[in-house]
Coordinates of C-alpha atoms in Angstrom, one line a residue:
M1 CA 22.4 -117.2 -66.3
K2 CA 23.9 -120.5 -67.6
L3 CA 26.7 -121.7 -65.2
R4 CA 28.9 -124.7 -65.7
K5 CA 27.7 -127.1 -63.1
R6 CA 29.2 -130.2 -61.6
N7 CA 27.1 -133.3 -61.7
R8 CA 25.9 -133.3 -58.0
N9 CA 23.6 -136.2 -58.8
H10 CA 26.2 -138.8 -59.9
R11 CA 26.0 -140.4 -56.4
G12 CA 22.2 -140.9 -56.9
Y13 CA 22.9 -142.5 -60.3
L14 CA 25.6 -144.8 -58.7
A15 CA 23.3 -145.8 -56.0
D16 CA 20.4 -146.5 -58.3
A17 CA 22.7 -148.4 -60.8
M18 CA 24.0 -150.7 -58.0
F19 CA 20.6 -152.2 -57.4
Y20 CA 19.7 -152.2 -61.1
W21 CA 22.7 -154.1 -62.2
I22 CA 22.6 -156.5 -59.3
S23 CA 19.0 -157.3 -60.4
I24 CA 20.1 -157.6 -64.0
L25 CA 22.9 -160.1 -63.1
V26 CA 20.8 -162.2 -61.0
S27 CA 18.0 -162.3 -63.6
M28 CA 20.4 -163.2 -66.3
N29 CA 21.8 -165.9 -64.1
A30 CA 18.3 -167.3 -63.6
L31 CA 17.4 -167.1 -67.2
M32 CA 20.7 -168.8 -68.3
A33 CA 20.1 -171.6 -65.7
V34 CA 16.6 -172.2 -67.2
I35 CA 17.9 -172.2 -70.7
L36 CA 20.8 -174.5 -70.0
H37 CA 18.5 -176.9 -68.2
A38 CA 16.0 -176.9 -71.0
L39 CA 18.8 -177.7 -73.5
G40 CA 20.1 -180.4 -71.3
I41 CA 23.6 -178.8 -71.1
V42 CA 23.6 -178.2 -67.3
M43 CA 21.0 -180.1 -65.2
S44 CA 20.3 -177.7 -62.4
T45 CA 17.8 -178.5 -59.7
W46 CA 14.4 -176.9 -59.8
A47 CA 14.9 -175.7 -56.3
G48 CA 18.1 -173.9 -57.4
M49 CA 16.4 -172.3 -60.4
A50 CA 13.4 -171.3 -58.2
G51 CA 15.9 -169.8 -55.7
L52 CA 17.5 -167.7 -58.4
M53 CA 14.1 -166.4 -59.5
V54 CA 13.4 -165.5 -55.9
C55 CA 16.7 -163.6 -55.7
A56 CA 15.9 -161.8 -58.9
A57 CA 12.4 -160.8 -57.6
V58 CA 13.9 -159.5 -54.4
G59 CA 16.6 -157.6 -56.3
W60 CA 13.9 -155.9 -58.5
T61 CA 11.8 -155.1 -55.6
V62 CA 14.7 -153.5 -53.7
Y63 CA 15.5 -151.5 -56.9
V64 CA 12.0 -150.1 -57.4
L65 CA 11.7 -149.2 -53.7
H66 CA 15.1 -147.5 -53.7
K67 CA 14.4 -145.6 -57.0
R68 CA 10.8 -144.5 -56.2
Y69 CA 10.9 -143.9 -52.5
L70 CA 14.3 -143.9 -50.9
L71 CA 16.1 -141.4 -53.3
Q72 CA 13.1 -139.1 -53.3
E73 CA 12.8 -138.9 -49.4
T74 CA 16.4 -138.6 -48.2
N75 CA 19.6 -136.8 -49.3
S76 CA 21.8 -139.2 -47.3
F77 CA 23.3 -142.2 -49.1
H78 CA 23.8 -144.1 -45.8
A79 CA 20.3 -145.6 -46.3
S80 CA 21.3 -146.7 -49.8
A81 CA 24.5 -148.3 -48.5
F82 CA 22.5 -150.1 -45.8
L83 CA 20.0 -151.3 -48.3
G84 CA 22.9 -152.5 -50.6
V85 CA 24.6 -154.4 -47.8
S86 CA 21.3 -156.0 -46.8
L87 CA 20.7 -157.2 -50.3
L88 CA 24.2 -158.5 -50.7
L89 CA 23.9 -160.3 -47.3
F90 CA 20.6 -161.9 -48.4
L91 CA 22.0 -163.1 -51.7
S92 CA 25.2 -164.5 -50.0
L93 CA 23.2 -166.3 -47.2
Y94 CA 20.5 -167.6 -49.6
N95 CA 22.9 -168.6 -52.4
P96 CA 20.6 -171.0 -54.1
Q97 CA 23.1 -172.5 -56.4
Q98 CA 25.8 -172.7 -53.7
F99 CA 28.3 -170.6 -55.5
T100 CA 31.8 -170.8 -54.0
N101 CA 33.4 -167.6 -52.6
M102 CA 30.1 -165.7 -52.8
W103 CA 31.2 -163.6 -49.9
F104 CA 33.8 -161.9 -52.1
V105 CA 31.1 -159.4 -53.0
F106 CA 31.7 -157.7 -49.7
L107 CA 35.3 -157.0 -50.8
L108 CA 34.1 -155.3 -53.9
F109 CA 31.5 -153.2 -52.2
P110 CA 34.0 -150.8 -50.5
I111 CA 35.6 -150.3 -53.9
F112 CA 32.2 -149.4 -55.3
L113 CA 31.6 -147.0 -52.3
S114 CA 34.8 -145.1 -53.0
F115 CA 33.2 -143.8 -56.2
F116 CA 30.9 -141.7 -54.0
Y117 CA 33.9 -139.7 -52.8
D118 CA 32.3 -139.6 -49.4
K119 CA 34.8 -140.4 -46.6
V120 CA 32.3 -141.2 -43.9
L121 CA 30.2 -143.4 -46.2
L122 CA 33.3 -145.3 -47.2
L123 CA 34.7 -145.8 -43.7
V124 CA 31.4 -146.8 -42.1
W125 CA 30.0 -149.2 -44.7
G126 CA 33.3 -150.3 -45.9
A127 CA 34.0 -151.4 -42.2
V128 CA 30.6 -153.2 -42.2
S129 CA 31.5 -155.0 -45.4
Y130 CA 34.8 -156.2 -44.1
L131 CA 33.3 -157.3 -40.9
L132 CA 30.7 -159.4 -42.6
Y133 CA 33.4 -160.9 -44.8
A134 CA 35.4 -161.7 -41.6
L135 CA 32.3 -163.4 -40.1
S136 CA 31.9 -165.4 -43.2
L137 CA 35.4 -166.7 -42.8
G138 CA 34.6 -167.7 -39.2
L139 CA 31.7 -169.7 -40.4
E140 CA 33.6 -171.5 -43.1
H141 CA 36.9 -172.1 -41.5
S142 CA 37.5 -173.7 -38.1
N143 CA 41.3 -173.3 -38.1
A144 CA 41.9 -169.6 -37.8
L145 CA 45.6 -170.0 -38.5
S146 CA 45.3 -171.9 -41.7
L147 CA 47.0 -170.5 -44.9
D148 CA 43.5 -170.1 -46.4
I149 CA 42.5 -167.6 -43.8
F150 CA 45.7 -165.6 -44.4
F151 CA 44.9 -165.6 -48.2
H152 CA 41.5 -164.2 -47.5
L153 CA 42.8 -161.6 -45.2
T154 CA 45.5 -160.6 -47.7
V155 CA 42.7 -160.2 -50.3
A156 CA 40.7 -158.1 -47.9
G157 CA 43.7 -155.9 -47.2
A158 CA 44.2 -155.4 -51.0
S159 CA 40.5 -154.5 -51.3
A160 CA 40.8 -151.9 -48.6
I161 CA 44.0 -150.4 -50.2
C162 CA 42.3 -150.3 -53.6
A163 CA 39.1 -148.6 -52.2
W164 CA 41.1 -145.9 -50.3
T165 CA 43.4 -145.3 -53.3
C166 CA 40.4 -144.9 -55.5
Y167 CA 38.7 -142.5 -53.0
C168 CA 41.8 -140.3 -52.7
T169 CA 42.4 -140.3 -56.5
L170 CA 38.8 -139.4 -57.2
N171 CA 38.6 -136.9 -54.4
R172 CA 41.6 -135.1 -55.7
H173 CA 40.3 -135.2 -59.3
M174 CA 36.9 -133.9 -58.3
G175 CA 38.5 -131.2 -56.2
E176 CA 40.4 -130.0 -59.2
S177 CA 37.4 -130.2 -61.4
R178 CA 35.3 -128.3 -58.8
R179 CA 37.9 -125.5 -58.5
A180 CA 38.1 -125.2 -62.3
S181 CA 34.3 -125.1 -62.6
E182 CA 34.1 -122.4 -59.9
E183 CA 36.8 -120.4 -61.5
Y184 CA 35.0 -120.6 -64.9
N185 CA 31.7 -119.6 -63.2
R186 CA 33.4 -116.6 -61.5
E187 CA 34.9 -115.3 -64.7
Y188 CA 31.7 -115.8 -66.6
A189 CA 29.7 -114.0 -64.0
I190 CA 32.0 -111.1 -63.8
T191 CA 32.2 -110.8 -67.6
L192 CA 28.4 -110.9 -67.9
L193 CA 27.9 -108.3 -65.3
N194 CA 30.5 -106.1 -66.9
T195 CA 28.6 -106.2 -70.1
L196 CA 25.5 -104.7 -68.3
V197 CA 27.4 -101.9 -66.6
P198 CA 27.2 -99.4 -69.5
I199 CA 23.5 -100.0 -69.8
V200 CA 22.9 -99.5 -66.1
E201 CA 25.2 -96.4 -66.3
R202 CA 23.0 -94.7 -68.9
K203 CA 19.7 -95.9 -67.3
T204 CA 20.5 -94.7 -63.8
Q205 CA 22.6 -91.6 -64.7
T206 CA 25.2 -92.7 -62.1
S207 CA 28.9 -93.3 -62.7
S208 CA 30.2 -96.9 -62.8
K209 CA 33.1 -95.6 -60.7
E210 CA 31.0 -96.5 -57.8
I211 CA 31.9 -100.1 -58.3
E212 CA 35.5 -99.6 -57.7
Q213 CA 34.8 -97.2 -54.9
M214 CA 32.5 -99.7 -53.3
S215 CA 35.1 -102.5 -53.6
R216 CA 37.9 -100.5 -52.2
L217 CA 35.9 -99.3 -49.2
M218 CA 34.6 -102.8 -48.4
K219 CA 38.1 -104.3 -48.6
R220 CA 39.3 -101.6 -46.1
M221 CA 36.5 -102.4 -43.7
L222 CA 37.0 -106.2 -44.0
R223 CA 40.6 -105.7 -42.8
E224 CA 39.2 -105.3 -39.4
F225 CA 37.5 -108.7 -39.6
P226 CA 40.3 -111.0 -40.8
Q227 CA 38.5 -114.1 -39.5
E228 CA 35.8 -113.7 -42.1
K229 CA 38.0 -114.8 -45.0
I230 CA 36.1 -112.9 -47.6
T231 CA 38.0 -113.2 -51.0
D232 CA 38.7 -110.4 -53.4
W233 CA 36.6 -111.9 -56.1
E234 CA 33.6 -112.0 -53.8
I235 CA 34.0 -108.2 -53.1
K236 CA 34.4 -107.5 -56.8
L237 CA 31.4 -109.6 -57.8
L238 CA 29.3 -108.2 -55.0
S239 CA 30.1 -104.6 -56.0
L240 CA 29.3 -105.4 -59.6
L241 CA 26.1 -107.3 -58.7
H242 CA 24.9 -104.4 -56.5
Y243 CA 25.4 -101.8 -59.2
V244 CA 23.8 -103.9 -62.0
S245 CA 20.8 -104.9 -59.8
R246 CA 19.5 -101.4 -60.5
I247 CA 18.6 -102.5 -63.9
K248 CA 15.4 -103.8 -62.4
W249 CA 14.2 -100.4 -61.4
P250 CA 11.8 -98.3 -63.6
D251 CA 13.6 -95.4 -65.4
Y252 CA 11.5 -92.7 -63.8
V253 CA 12.7 -93.6 -60.3
F254 CA 16.1 -92.1 -61.1
E255 CA 14.5 -88.7 -62.2
T256 CA 11.5 -88.1 -59.9
D257 CA 11.9 -86.3 -56.6
E258 CA 8.4 -87.2 -55.4
K259 CA 7.8 -89.8 -52.7
L260 CA 7.5 -93.3 -54.0
T261 CA 4.2 -95.1 -53.7
M262 CA 3.9 -98.4 -51.8
F263 CA 4.0 -100.4 -55.1
E264 CA 7.0 -98.5 -56.3
Y265 CA 8.8 -99.0 -53.0
Q266 CA 8.1 -102.8 -53.3
V267 CA 9.6 -102.7 -56.8
I268 CA 12.7 -101.0 -55.5
Q269 CA 13.1 -103.7 -52.8
E270 CA 13.1 -106.4 -55.4
H271 CA 16.7 -105.6 -56.4
C272 CA 17.8 -107.4 -53.3
R273 CA 16.7 -110.7 -55.1
F274 CA 18.7 -110.0 -58.1
G275 CA 21.6 -112.3 -57.0
R276 CA 19.3 -115.2 -56.3
E277 CA 17.7 -114.7 -59.7
M278 CA 21.2 -114.6 -61.4
F279 CA 22.9 -117.5 -59.6
G280 CA 20.2 -119.5 -57.9
E281 CA 21.5 -121.9 -55.3
E282 CA 25.0 -122.2 -56.6
P283 CA 27.1 -122.8 -53.4
A284 CA 30.2 -120.9 -54.7
F285 CA 28.1 -117.6 -54.9
G286 CA 26.2 -118.2 -51.6
R287 CA 27.9 -115.4 -49.5
V288 CA 27.6 -112.9 -52.4
V289 CA 23.9 -113.7 -53.0
R290 CA 23.1 -113.5 -49.3
A291 CA 25.0 -110.3 -48.9
L292 CA 23.0 -108.6 -51.6
Q293 CA 19.7 -110.0 -50.3
D294 CA 20.3 -108.8 -46.8
H295 CA 22.1 -105.5 -47.3
H296 CA 19.0 -103.5 -46.5
E297 CA 18.3 -105.5 -43.3
R298 CA 18.9 -103.4 -40.1
Y299 CA 20.4 -104.3 -36.8
D300 CA 17.2 -103.2 -35.0
G301 CA 14.9 -105.2 -37.3
S302 CA 13.6 -102.2 -39.3
G303 CA 15.1 -103.2 -42.6
Y304 CA 13.9 -105.3 -45.5
P305 CA 13.0 -107.7 -47.1
D306 CA 12.9 -110.3 -44.2
K307 CA 13.0 -107.9 -41.1
L308 CA 16.1 -109.7 -39.8
K309 CA 17.4 -108.5 -36.5
G310 CA 20.6 -108.5 -34.4
N311 CA 23.1 -111.3 -35.2
D312 CA 20.8 -112.6 -37.9
V313 CA 22.2 -109.9 -40.1
S314 CA 25.7 -111.2 -40.9
L315 CA 28.8 -109.0 -41.4
L316 CA 29.1 -108.8 -45.2
P317 CA 25.5 -107.5 -45.8
Q318 CA 26.1 -104.8 -43.1
I319 CA 29.3 -103.7 -44.7
L320 CA 27.6 -103.5 -48.1
G321 CA 24.7 -101.6 -46.5
I322 CA 27.0 -99.0 -44.9
V323 CA 29.1 -98.5 -48.0
E324 CA 26.0 -98.2 -50.2
C325 CA 24.6 -95.6 -47.9
F326 CA 27.8 -93.6 -47.7
L327 CA 28.2 -93.5 -51.5
A328 CA 24.6 -92.7 -52.1
M329 CA 24.9 -89.6 -49.8
T330 CA 28.2 -88.4 -51.2
T331 CA 27.9 -89.1 -55.0
P332 CA 25.7 -87.1 -57.5
R333 CA 22.1 -88.2 -58.0
A334 CA 19.6 -86.7 -60.4
Y335 CA 17.0 -86.6 -57.8
R336 CA 18.9 -84.8 -55.0
E337 CA 22.1 -83.0 -54.1
T338 CA 25.0 -84.5 -52.4
I339 CA 26.3 -83.8 -48.9
T340 CA 29.9 -83.5 -47.6
L341 CA 31.9 -86.5 -46.7
E342 CA 31.9 -85.3 -43.1
E343 CA 28.1 -85.0 -42.9
A344 CA 27.7 -88.5 -44.5
F345 CA 30.1 -89.9 -42.0
E346 CA 28.3 -88.3 -39.1
E347 CA 25.0 -89.7 -40.3
I348 CA 26.2 -93.2 -40.5
C349 CA 28.0 -93.0 -37.0
S350 CA 24.6 -91.9 -35.6
M351 CA 23.1 -95.3 -36.7
A352 CA 25.6 -97.3 -34.7
G353 CA 23.7 -99.8 -32.4
T354 CA 20.4 -99.2 -34.2
A355 CA 20.7 -99.7 -38.0
Y356 CA 24.2 -101.2 -37.8
D357 CA 26.3 -103.2 -35.4
E358 CA 28.7 -100.9 -33.6
R359 CA 31.7 -103.1 -34.6
V360 CA 30.9 -102.5 -38.3
V361 CA 30.5 -98.8 -37.8
R362 CA 33.9 -98.6 -36.1
A363 CA 35.4 -100.5 -39.0
F364 CA 33.8 -98.0 -41.3
A365 CA 35.3 -95.1 -39.3
T366 CA 38.7 -96.7 -39.6
A367 CA 38.3 -97.3 -43.3
V368 CA 37.3 -93.7 -44.3
Q369 CA 39.4 -92.0 -41.7
I370 CA 37.2 -88.9 -41.3
H371 CA 37.0 -86.9 -38.1
S372 CA 33.5 -86.7 -36.7
L373 CA 31.5 -83.5 -36.6
T374 CA 29.6 -82.3 -33.5
K375 CA 26.4 -81.8 -35.4
V376 CA 24.5 -84.8 -36.8
S377 CA 22.3 -84.4 -39.9
N378 CA 18.7 -85.3 -39.3
S379 CA 17.9 -85.5 -43.1
S380 CA 16.7 -88.7 -44.6
F381 CA 18.5 -89.9 -47.7
K382 CA 17.4 -92.0 -50.6
V383 CA 19.7 -95.0 -50.9
G384 CA 20.3 -96.3 -54.3

């Protein structure tokens, strides 16, 4: 399934580009110094030109190490920021051609960091940059109350304002872009799954009305857990995904009344992975994918595919599992007869504390509003 994805790697490109362009600029500076010296236009000292070449070599070394090792080994850009500050500090302290105001690079660095739209990264390493810049003023100026000091502090304040404004603007823009992308992906996913519904309906000989019934019953149960903040679109998508996941099952499964072989049973279990196959690791669909994957897990650890137990089975998969079980027992199937709503209700209530958390079963009882029978069915049912 082709989803519209945000460029999550842009920060990696930014971090890599920082070292690349620093190396390019220093190398160009060294090359120009050599050319101008050779032409007799600017007579630079050999020590200064050699110093520029050393700075270029250090820059390219840092770039290669960062690209080949650091970005591959860590997902944190704090290490990249530390490396960037260290490189800038080296260039500012070495400064072979004695450029004036070399320390101004530390006022530009926080503005560059703002493009990562990472607040912690900006605050931590921006503060380090301003501290180093302030220390440079202490080295160069003995009179702390001079107008020159006030000028530098004013420029530093302007840099901080620019960096924060850039971060807030970019963060707002990226937030809007992320929401638009997620909305597009939701609509695309729901549309795609809806196109598969008629195929599944014919293949499985089951009514697609189950999708709406499942959504309605899950919403009723979730009213008992307002703290979960499950959205309507997640319920709708989960119901659709569960129904369409049956497309992976062989046709004869929906017609035979014989006991499934071990291989056939493993094939049936694979429909739990359907969400992962459709959406991969897309964060916006994370709860839906996990719910489908775990909806056959049981509270006592007897479920599949991962034999989860107790609180390891989260709420939404248990709700889906109960609703699936209830609908499977009360709606027509080619391979068995239905039972009454009361019998199905009693069967699920008997699983409280074993297959399902008692809280979830109580929510189910509230949602369906069926009075319990005194007799509990001992029949086993094929859930599908």
